[in-house]
Coordinates of C-alpha atoms in Angstrom, one line a residue:
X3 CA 110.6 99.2 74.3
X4 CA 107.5 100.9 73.0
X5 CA 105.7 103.3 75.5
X6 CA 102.3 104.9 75.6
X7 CA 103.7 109.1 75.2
X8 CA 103.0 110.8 77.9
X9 CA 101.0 113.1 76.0
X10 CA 97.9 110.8 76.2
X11 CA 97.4 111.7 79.4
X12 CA 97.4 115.4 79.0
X13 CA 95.0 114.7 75.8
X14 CA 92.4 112.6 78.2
X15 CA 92.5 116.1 80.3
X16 CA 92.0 118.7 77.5
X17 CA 89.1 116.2 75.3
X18 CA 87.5 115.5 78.1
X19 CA 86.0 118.8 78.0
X20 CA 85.5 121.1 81.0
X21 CA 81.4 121.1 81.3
X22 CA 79.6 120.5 84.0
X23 CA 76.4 119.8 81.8
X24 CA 75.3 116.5 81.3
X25 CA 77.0 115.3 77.7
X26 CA 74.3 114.8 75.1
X27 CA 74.7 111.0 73.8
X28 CA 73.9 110.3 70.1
X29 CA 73.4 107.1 68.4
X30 CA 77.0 107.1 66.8
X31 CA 78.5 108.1 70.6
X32 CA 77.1 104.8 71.6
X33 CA 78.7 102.8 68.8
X34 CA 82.0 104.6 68.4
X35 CA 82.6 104.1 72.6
X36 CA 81.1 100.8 72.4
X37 CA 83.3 99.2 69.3
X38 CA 86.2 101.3 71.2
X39 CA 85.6 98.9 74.3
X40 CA 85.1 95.5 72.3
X41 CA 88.8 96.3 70.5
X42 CA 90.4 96.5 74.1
X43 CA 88.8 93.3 75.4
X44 CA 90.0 91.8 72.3
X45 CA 93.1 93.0 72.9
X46 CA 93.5 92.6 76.3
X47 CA 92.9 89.1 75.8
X48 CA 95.7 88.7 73.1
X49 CA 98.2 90.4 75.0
X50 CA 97.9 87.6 77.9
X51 CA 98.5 84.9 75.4
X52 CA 101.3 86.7 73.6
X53 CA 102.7 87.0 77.1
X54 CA 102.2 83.3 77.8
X55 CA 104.4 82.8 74.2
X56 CA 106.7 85.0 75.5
X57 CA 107.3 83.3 78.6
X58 CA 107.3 79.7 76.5
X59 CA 110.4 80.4 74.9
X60 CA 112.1 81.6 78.0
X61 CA 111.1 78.1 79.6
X62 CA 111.9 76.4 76.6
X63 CA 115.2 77.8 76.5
X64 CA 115.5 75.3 79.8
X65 CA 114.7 72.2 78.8
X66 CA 110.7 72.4 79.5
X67 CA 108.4 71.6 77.0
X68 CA 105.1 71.3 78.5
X69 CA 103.7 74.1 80.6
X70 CA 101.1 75.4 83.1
X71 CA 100.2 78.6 81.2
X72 CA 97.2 79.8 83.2
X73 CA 100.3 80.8 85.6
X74 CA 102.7 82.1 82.3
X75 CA 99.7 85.0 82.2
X76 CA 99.5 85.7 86.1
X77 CA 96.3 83.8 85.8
X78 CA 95.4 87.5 84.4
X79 CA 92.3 87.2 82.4
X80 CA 90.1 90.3 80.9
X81 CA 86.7 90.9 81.7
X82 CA 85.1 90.0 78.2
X83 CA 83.0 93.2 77.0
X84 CA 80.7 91.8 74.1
X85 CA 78.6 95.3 74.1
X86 CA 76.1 97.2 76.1
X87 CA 73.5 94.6 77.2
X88 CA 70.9 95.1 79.4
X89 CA 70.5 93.1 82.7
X90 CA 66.8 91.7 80.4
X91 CA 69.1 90.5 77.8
X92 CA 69.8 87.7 79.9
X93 CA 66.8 86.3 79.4
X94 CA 67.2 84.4 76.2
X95 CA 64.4 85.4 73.2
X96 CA 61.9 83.5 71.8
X97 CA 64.2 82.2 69.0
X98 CA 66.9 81.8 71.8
X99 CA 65.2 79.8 73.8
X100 CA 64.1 77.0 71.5
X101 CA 67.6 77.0 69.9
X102 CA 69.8 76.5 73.1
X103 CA 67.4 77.1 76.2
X104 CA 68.8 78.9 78.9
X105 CA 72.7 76.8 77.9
X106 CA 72.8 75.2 80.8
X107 CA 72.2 71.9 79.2
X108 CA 75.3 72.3 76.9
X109 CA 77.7 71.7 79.7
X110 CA 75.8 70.1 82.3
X111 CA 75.4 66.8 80.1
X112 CA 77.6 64.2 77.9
X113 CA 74.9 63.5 75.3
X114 CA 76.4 64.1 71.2
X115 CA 73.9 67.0 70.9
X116 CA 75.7 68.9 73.9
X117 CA 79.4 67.9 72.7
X118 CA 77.7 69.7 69.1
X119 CA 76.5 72.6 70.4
X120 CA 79.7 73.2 72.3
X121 CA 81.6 74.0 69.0
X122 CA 78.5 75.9 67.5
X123 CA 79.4 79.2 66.3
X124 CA 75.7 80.6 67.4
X125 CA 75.4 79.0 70.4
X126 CA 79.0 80.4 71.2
X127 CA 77.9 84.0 70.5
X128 CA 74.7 83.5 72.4
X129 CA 76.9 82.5 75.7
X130 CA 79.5 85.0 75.5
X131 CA 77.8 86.9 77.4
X132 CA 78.3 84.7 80.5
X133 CA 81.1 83.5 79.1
X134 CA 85.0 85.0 79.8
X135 CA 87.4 84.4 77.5
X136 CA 88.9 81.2 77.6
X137 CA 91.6 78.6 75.6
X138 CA 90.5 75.1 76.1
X139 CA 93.6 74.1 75.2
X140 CA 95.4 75.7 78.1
X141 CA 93.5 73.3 80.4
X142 CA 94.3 70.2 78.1
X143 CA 98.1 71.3 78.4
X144 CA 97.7 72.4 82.2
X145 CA 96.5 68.0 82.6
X146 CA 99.7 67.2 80.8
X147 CA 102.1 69.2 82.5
X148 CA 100.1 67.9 85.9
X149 CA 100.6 64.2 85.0
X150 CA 104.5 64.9 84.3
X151 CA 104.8 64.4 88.0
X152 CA 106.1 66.8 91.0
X153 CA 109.8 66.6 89.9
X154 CA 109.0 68.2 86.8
X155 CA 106.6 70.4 88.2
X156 CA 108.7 71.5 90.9
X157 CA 111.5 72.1 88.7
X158 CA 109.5 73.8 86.0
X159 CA 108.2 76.3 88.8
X160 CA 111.8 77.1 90.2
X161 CA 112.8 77.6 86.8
X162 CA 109.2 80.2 86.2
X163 CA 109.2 82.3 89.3
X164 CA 112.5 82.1 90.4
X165 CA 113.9 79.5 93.3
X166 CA 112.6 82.3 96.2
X167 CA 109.3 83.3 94.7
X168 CA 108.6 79.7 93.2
X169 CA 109.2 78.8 97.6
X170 CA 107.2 81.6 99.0
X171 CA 104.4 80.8 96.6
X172 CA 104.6 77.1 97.7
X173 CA 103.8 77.9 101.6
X174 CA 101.3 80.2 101.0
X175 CA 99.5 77.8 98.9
X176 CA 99.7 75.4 101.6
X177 CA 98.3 78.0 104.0
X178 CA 101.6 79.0 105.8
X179 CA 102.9 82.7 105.6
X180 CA 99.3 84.2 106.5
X181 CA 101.6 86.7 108.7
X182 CA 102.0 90.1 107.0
X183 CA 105.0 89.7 104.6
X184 CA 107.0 91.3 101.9
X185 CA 106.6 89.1 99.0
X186 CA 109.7 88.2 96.6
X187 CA 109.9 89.8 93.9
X188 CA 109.3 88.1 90.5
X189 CA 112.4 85.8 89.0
X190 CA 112.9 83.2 86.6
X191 CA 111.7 83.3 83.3
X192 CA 108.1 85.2 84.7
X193 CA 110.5 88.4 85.9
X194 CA 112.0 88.1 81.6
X195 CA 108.6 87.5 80.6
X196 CA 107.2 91.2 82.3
X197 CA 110.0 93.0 81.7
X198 CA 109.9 92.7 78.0
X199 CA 106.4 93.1 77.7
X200 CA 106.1 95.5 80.0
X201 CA 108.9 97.1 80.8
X202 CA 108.8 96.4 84.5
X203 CA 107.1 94.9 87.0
X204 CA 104.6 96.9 89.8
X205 CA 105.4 97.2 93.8
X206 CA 102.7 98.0 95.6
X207 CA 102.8 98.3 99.4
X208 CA 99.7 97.3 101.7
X209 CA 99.0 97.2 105.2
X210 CA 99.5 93.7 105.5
X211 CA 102.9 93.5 103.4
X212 CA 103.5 94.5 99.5
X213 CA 103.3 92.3 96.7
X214 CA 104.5 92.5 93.1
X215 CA 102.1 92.6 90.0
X216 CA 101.5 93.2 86.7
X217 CA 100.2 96.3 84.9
X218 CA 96.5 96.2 85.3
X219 CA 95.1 95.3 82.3
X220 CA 91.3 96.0 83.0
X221 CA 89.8 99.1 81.6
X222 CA 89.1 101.8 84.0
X223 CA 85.8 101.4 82.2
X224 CA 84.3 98.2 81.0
X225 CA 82.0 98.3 84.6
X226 CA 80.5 101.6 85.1
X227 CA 78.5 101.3 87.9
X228 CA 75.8 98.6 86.7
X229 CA 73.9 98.6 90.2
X230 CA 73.2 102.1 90.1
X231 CA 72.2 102.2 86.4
X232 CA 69.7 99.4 86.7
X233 CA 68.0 101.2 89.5
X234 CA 67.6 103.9 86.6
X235 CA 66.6 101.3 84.4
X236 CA 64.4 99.8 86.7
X237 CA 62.5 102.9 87.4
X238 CA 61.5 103.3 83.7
X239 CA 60.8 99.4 83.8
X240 CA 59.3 99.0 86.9
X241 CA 55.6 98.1 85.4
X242 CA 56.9 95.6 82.9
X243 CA 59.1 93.7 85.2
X244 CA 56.1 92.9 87.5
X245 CA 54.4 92.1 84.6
X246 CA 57.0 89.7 83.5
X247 CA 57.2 88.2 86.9
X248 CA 54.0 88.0 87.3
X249 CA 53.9 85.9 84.0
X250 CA 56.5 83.6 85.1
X251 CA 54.5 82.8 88.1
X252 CA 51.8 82.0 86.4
X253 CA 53.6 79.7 84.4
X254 CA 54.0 77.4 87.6
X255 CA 57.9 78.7 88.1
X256 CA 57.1 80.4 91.1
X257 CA 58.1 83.9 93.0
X258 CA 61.2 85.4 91.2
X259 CA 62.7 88.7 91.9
X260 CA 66.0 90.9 90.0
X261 CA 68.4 91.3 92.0
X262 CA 70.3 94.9 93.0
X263 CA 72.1 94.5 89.6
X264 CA 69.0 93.1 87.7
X265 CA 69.8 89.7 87.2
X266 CA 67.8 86.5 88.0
X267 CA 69.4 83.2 89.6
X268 CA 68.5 81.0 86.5
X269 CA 71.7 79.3 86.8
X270 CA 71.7 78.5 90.0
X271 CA 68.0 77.4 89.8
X272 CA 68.7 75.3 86.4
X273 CA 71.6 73.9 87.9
X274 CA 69.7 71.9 90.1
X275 CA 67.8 69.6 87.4
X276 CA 71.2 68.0 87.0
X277 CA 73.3 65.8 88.4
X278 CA 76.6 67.7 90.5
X279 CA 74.4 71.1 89.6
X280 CA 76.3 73.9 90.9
X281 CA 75.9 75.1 94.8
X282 CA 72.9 77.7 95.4
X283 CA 74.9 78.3 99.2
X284 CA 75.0 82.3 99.7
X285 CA 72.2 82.7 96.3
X286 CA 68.7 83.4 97.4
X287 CA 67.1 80.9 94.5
X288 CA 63.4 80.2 94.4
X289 CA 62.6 76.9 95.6
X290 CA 62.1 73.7 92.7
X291 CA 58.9 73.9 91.6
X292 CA 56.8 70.4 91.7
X293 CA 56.9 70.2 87.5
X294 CA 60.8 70.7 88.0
X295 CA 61.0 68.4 90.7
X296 CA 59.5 65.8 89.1
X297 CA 61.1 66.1 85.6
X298 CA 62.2 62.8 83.9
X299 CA 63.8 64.7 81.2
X300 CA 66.3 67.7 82.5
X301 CA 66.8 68.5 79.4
X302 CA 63.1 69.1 78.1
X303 CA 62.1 70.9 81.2
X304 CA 64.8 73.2 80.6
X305 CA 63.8 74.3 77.6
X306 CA 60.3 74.4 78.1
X307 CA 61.3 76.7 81.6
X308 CA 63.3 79.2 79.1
X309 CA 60.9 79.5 76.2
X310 CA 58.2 80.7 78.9
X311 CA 60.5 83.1 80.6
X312 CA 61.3 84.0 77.0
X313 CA 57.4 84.6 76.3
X314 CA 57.3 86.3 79.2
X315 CA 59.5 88.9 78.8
X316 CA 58.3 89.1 75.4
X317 CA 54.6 89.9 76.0
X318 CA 55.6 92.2 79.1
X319 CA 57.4 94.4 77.3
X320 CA 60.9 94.1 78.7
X321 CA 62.0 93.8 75.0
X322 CA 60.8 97.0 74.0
X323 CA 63.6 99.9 74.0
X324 CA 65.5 98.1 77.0
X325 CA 68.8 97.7 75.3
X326 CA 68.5 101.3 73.4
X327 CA 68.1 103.0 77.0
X328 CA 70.9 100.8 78.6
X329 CA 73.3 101.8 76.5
X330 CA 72.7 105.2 76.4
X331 CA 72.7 105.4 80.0
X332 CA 76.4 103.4 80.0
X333 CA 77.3 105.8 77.3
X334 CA 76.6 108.8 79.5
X335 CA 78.0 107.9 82.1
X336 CA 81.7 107.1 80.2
X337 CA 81.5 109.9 76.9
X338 CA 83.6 112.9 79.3
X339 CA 86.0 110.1 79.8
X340 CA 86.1 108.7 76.4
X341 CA 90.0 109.8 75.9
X342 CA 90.8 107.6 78.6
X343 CA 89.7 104.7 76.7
X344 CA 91.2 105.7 74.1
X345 CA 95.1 106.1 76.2
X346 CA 93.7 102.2 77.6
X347 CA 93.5 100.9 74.4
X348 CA 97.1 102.6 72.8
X349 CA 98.7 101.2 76.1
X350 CA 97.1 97.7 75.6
X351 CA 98.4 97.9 71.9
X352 CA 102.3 99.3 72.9
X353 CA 102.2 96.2 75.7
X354 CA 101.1 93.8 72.7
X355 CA 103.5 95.3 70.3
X356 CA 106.5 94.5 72.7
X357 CA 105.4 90.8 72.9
X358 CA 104.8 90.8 69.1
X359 CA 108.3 92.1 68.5
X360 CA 110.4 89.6 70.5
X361 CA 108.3 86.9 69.3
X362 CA 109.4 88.2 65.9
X363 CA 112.9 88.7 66.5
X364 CA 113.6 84.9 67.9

């Protein structure tokens, strides 16, 4: 079983440097932390797969073929850091914007252009962004082992968690057990499945009961307070983002504001131009304006909507410097600290090496 050496830890102590002064960030600071960050999304992602595998054997061991494997993971999946992009960057550029429009489309209709640009490798990068990471043939397998019927599913579970767990789980997901309770502790061919990955599963108690979990996996730093760096941000962008709103509204798309984090509601809003468009309950969205309303084409309107808020931002000047100063801000906020993702990462790899090495050895 491979470990992260305790001397990681000491290290984050003695490179983090003992300064009160403000850390001066350079240009290759910014890359160095930032391609540090990618590598442990990456392979944060891999190692919940290679767990999934892991598990897969076990349960094929057993007779079962076919598997829910959004479960064989913990339903554990990584935030997806794809670099230090501004709240602005949202707003898709000029060339963006008459290429995919704000994206919305892409799922939101059945048309062969849509089923295209689903598999397009630049419209891909443009959403990953928004996007987590995800295996679309986990669903596909997830519908298979559904249709296998509740004997199989009932035994597969038994066999996964462990008869006790696999029951506790069962009325609790049927909203029973909203008591406080202990929860069982992992069985079956989950318990196998963390223990040689790694090396043991985590109690943790709580007021109302303890409950058993993996290792987190997320990095201590991939969200460094984003609300209170885009007030920062905003301060030094205060004049273009009126200007840019101000643009918008005179574009006929009417009052729009950022958010506490800096984002703007454009999916909610272009949800509604289609059919089943996702809920804006609990999003304070502007209201449809008449062109949107009255649309015969979705589709058109949508990318007409982004290629002005594209413009927009453009000719206000929210393009200029905006992701430079974003990222330095990030950066100074996580370079005292930057051992730490450094003992992250090594864990993430010793976790992913355990996996790799049974996988190996069967």
């Amino acid at each position: 079983m491979r470990r992260t050496a305790a001397v990681l830890a000491a290290a984050s102590l003695v490179l983090a440097g003992c300064s009160d002064e403000p850390a001066e960030v350079t240009d290759d600071d910014v890359a160095r932390i930032e391609q540090s960050l990618e590598q442990g999304s990456e392979l944060a992602w891999e190692l919940t797969q290679a767990e999934a595998r892991v598990a897969a054997m076990c349960m094929q061991d057993q007779g079962f073929t076919v598997h829910d494997r959004n479960l064989m993971h913990g339903r554990m999946v990584p935030h997806r850091f794809e670099g230090f992009d501004s709240p602005y960057a949202r707003i898709p550029t000029v060339e963006q914007a008459g290429k995919f429009g704000f994206g919305h489309w892409v799922f939101a209709t059945e048309t062969d252009a849509a089923l295209a640009m689903r598999e397009d490798l630049d419209y891909l990068d443009f959403a990953s962004a928004e996007a987590s990471w995800d295996d679309p043939a986990e669903y596909e397998e997830y519908l298979e082992w559904k249709a296998l019927g509740e004997d199989y599913q009932r035994e597969w579970l038994d066999a996964f968690h462990g008869p006790e767990r696999a029951a506790y789980l069962e009325e609790r997901n049927s909203g029973g057990g909203e008591e406080p309770a202990d929860e069982p502790p992992f069985g079956g061919c989950e318990l196998e499945a963390i223990e040689i990955v790694y090396g043991e599963p985590v109690h943790l108690e709580r007021e109302w009961g303890s409950f058993w979990a993996r290792p987190d996996l997320e990095s201590p730093l991939t969200w460094v307070g984003d609300g209170e760096l885009y007030e920062e941000l905003s301060v030094q962008y205060i004049d273009q983002e009126q200007a840019f709103l101000d643009c918008v509204e005179e574009r006929g798309h009417g009052q729009w504001r950022f958010d506490d984090f800096g984002y703007l509601p454009v999916p909610w809003y272009v949800g509604q131009f289609y059919e089943g468009g996702a809920s804006v309950e609990g999003v304070e969205v502007p209201a449809l304006s008449d062109a949107a309303e009255d649309a015969d084409d979705p589709v058109a309107f949508e990318f007409a909507m982004a290629l002005d808020f594209a413009e927009c931002a453009e000719s206000a000047g929210l393009r200029d410097g905006a992701e430079e100063t974003w990222a330095r801000m990030y950066v100074e906020q996580m370079i005292d600290r930057e051992a730490e993702v450094y003992a992250w990462e090594q864990q993430i790899e010793d976790y992913l090496a355990n996996a790799q090495d049974h996988l190996a050895d069967e």
